[in-house]
Tab-separated table of C-alpha atoms in Angstrom:
chain	number	residue	atom	x	y	z
A	1	UNK	CA	46.372	39.002	64.423
A	2	UNK	CA	45.407	35.467	65.330
A	3	UNK	CA	47.663	33.352	67.528
A	4	UNK	CA	47.256	29.614	67.199
A	5	UNK	CA	47.959	27.756	70.369
A	6	UNK	CA	50.245	24.890	69.826
A	7	UNK	CA	49.149	21.381	70.939
A	8	UNK	CA	51.247	18.667	72.559
A	9	UNK	CA	51.626	15.672	70.342
A	10	UNK	CA	53.942	13.034	68.941
A	11	UNK	CA	55.631	15.303	66.540
A	12	UNK	CA	58.356	17.985	67.069
A	13	UNK	CA	56.997	21.256	65.951
A	14	UNK	CA	60.116	23.255	66.237
A	15	UNK	CA	60.131	23.819	62.404
A	16	UNK	CA	56.734	25.389	62.496
A	17	UNK	CA	58.300	28.784	63.085
A	18	UNK	CA	57.262	30.602	59.948
A	19	UNK	CA	54.586	33.301	59.576
A	20	UNK	CA	51.880	32.730	56.963
A	21	UNK	CA	48.693	34.611	55.997
A	22	UNK	CA	45.572	32.565	55.234
A	23	UNK	CA	42.847	34.134	53.115
A	24	UNK	CA	39.334	32.709	53.009
A	25	UNK	CA	36.361	33.720	50.900
A	26	UNK	CA	32.897	32.746	52.306
A	27	UNK	CA	31.250	32.290	49.013
A	28	UNK	CA	29.413	35.691	49.249
A	29	UNK	CA	30.677	39.114	50.062
A	30	UNK	CA	32.827	38.064	52.924
A	31	UNK	CA	36.673	37.860	52.897
A	32	UNK	CA	38.919	37.081	55.889
A	33	UNK	CA	42.538	37.277	56.584
A	34	UNK	CA	44.314	35.292	59.289
A	35	UNK	CA	47.933	35.831	60.099
A	36	UNK	CA	49.529	32.833	61.819
A	37	UNK	CA	52.579	34.401	63.364
A	38	UNK	CA	55.553	31.996	63.790
A	39	UNK	CA	53.277	29.040	63.933
A	40	UNK	CA	53.420	27.389	60.507
A	41	UNK	CA	55.681	25.405	58.157
A	42	UNK	CA	55.339	26.138	54.445
A	43	UNK	CA	57.529	24.162	52.099
A	44	UNK	CA	57.567	24.594	48.299
A	45	UNK	CA	58.759	21.894	45.964
A	46	UNK	CA	58.924	21.124	42.244
A	47	UNK	CA	57.869	17.718	41.042
A	48	UNK	CA	57.615	16.157	37.573
A	49	UNK	CA	54.110	15.733	36.155
A	50	UNK	CA	53.282	13.648	33.134
A	51	UNK	CA	50.570	14.732	30.670
A	52	UNK	CA	49.556	13.657	27.193
A	53	UNK	CA	52.179	16.084	25.777
A	54	UNK	CA	55.082	14.748	27.877
A	55	UNK	CA	56.778	15.482	31.144
A	56	UNK	CA	56.199	18.848	32.840
A	57	UNK	CA	57.502	20.613	35.880
A	58	UNK	CA	54.842	21.104	38.500
A	59	UNK	CA	55.099	23.325	41.607
A	60	UNK	CA	53.445	22.019	44.870
A	61	UNK	CA	53.565	22.870	48.511
A	62	UNK	CA	52.968	21.549	52.032
A	63	UNK	CA	51.604	23.599	54.849
A	64	UNK	CA	51.741	22.303	58.404
A	65	UNK	CA	49.901	24.211	61.226
A	66	UNK	CA	50.010	22.823	64.801
A	67	UNK	CA	46.496	23.844	66.183
A	68	UNK	CA	43.436	23.029	68.146
A	69	UNK	CA	40.965	23.839	65.310
A	70	UNK	CA	41.199	23.569	61.471
A	71	UNK	CA	42.479	26.977	60.320
A	72	UNK	CA	42.507	26.415	56.564
A	73	UNK	CA	40.022	25.165	53.926
A	74	UNK	CA	40.126	23.977	50.390
A	75	UNK	CA	40.135	27.064	48.100
A	76	UNK	CA	41.791	29.240	50.608
A	77	UNK	CA	44.890	31.186	49.508
A	78	UNK	CA	48.108	31.178	51.575
A	79	UNK	CA	50.965	33.510	51.471
A	80	UNK	CA	54.324	33.265	53.196
A	81	UNK	CA	54.722	36.140	55.604
A	82	UNK	CA	52.213	38.751	56.547
A	83	UNK	CA	50.108	39.593	53.481
A	84	UNK	CA	47.975	42.547	52.516
A	85	UNK	CA	44.245	43.031	53.459
A	86	UNK	CA	41.742	41.750	50.808
A	87	UNK	CA	38.635	44.087	50.793
A	88	UNK	CA	36.420	42.953	47.957
A	89	UNK	CA	35.854	40.628	45.067
A	90	UNK	CA	38.137	42.736	42.827
A	91	UNK	CA	41.012	42.353	45.310
A	92	UNK	CA	40.386	38.633	45.656
A	93	UNK	CA	40.214	38.023	41.908
A	94	UNK	CA	43.563	39.814	41.362
A	95	UNK	CA	45.233	37.991	44.193
A	96	UNK	CA	46.492	34.946	42.289
A	97	UNK	CA	49.692	32.948	42.267
A	98	UNK	CA	50.801	34.061	38.793
A	99	UNK	CA	50.762	37.738	40.021
A	100	UNK	CA	51.799	37.282	43.677
A	101	UNK	CA	55.065	35.522	44.334
A	102	UNK	CA	54.803	32.925	47.051
A	103	UNK	CA	51.004	32.717	46.963
A	104	UNK	CA	49.478	29.305	46.852
A	105	UNK	CA	45.941	27.879	46.673
A	106	UNK	CA	44.863	25.053	48.957
A	107	UNK	CA	43.720	22.016	47.086
A	108	UNK	CA	43.477	19.568	50.060
A	109	UNK	CA	43.290	19.602	53.820
A	110	UNK	CA	44.226	16.752	56.024
A	111	UNK	CA	43.728	17.110	59.831
A	112	UNK	CA	45.992	14.839	61.986
A	113	UNK	CA	44.793	13.490	65.337
A	114	UNK	CA	46.653	12.051	68.329
A	115	UNK	CA	44.824	10.378	71.207
A	116	UNK	CA	41.572	11.719	69.886
A	117	UNK	CA	42.789	15.384	69.736
A	118	UNK	CA	43.546	17.434	66.740
A	119	UNK	CA	47.348	18.176	66.850
A	120	UNK	CA	48.062	19.637	63.474
A	121	UNK	CA	46.669	20.234	59.952
A	122	UNK	CA	48.450	19.499	56.683
A	123	UNK	CA	47.341	21.303	53.575
A	124	UNK	CA	48.744	21.312	50.031
A	125	UNK	CA	48.317	21.823	46.429
């Protein structure tokens, strides 16, 4: 269990009271699981996308984590609540949004600073 220490900043973080699990693959044989207990805000939304074939519904999300270090990277998987352990490549390959409700894959990470200090990280996809 990892506890993220909240930082003081210009934003009210009272809504960052959800538990999320962040999964990271190091590119080799290493997989890590970090539970951020009652220290995150994860919001899902549906937006309209436009493609060559017309309008489509697209799911997106916003993750906000008040922190002193960047706890999430592009390609990480995030699950609302406390998720299961991931032991190997087979577990990782089967752990996908189409099979696991509430699982998302991070496509962008945007650290936010105030007075030269990291105060929170926004991520989404």
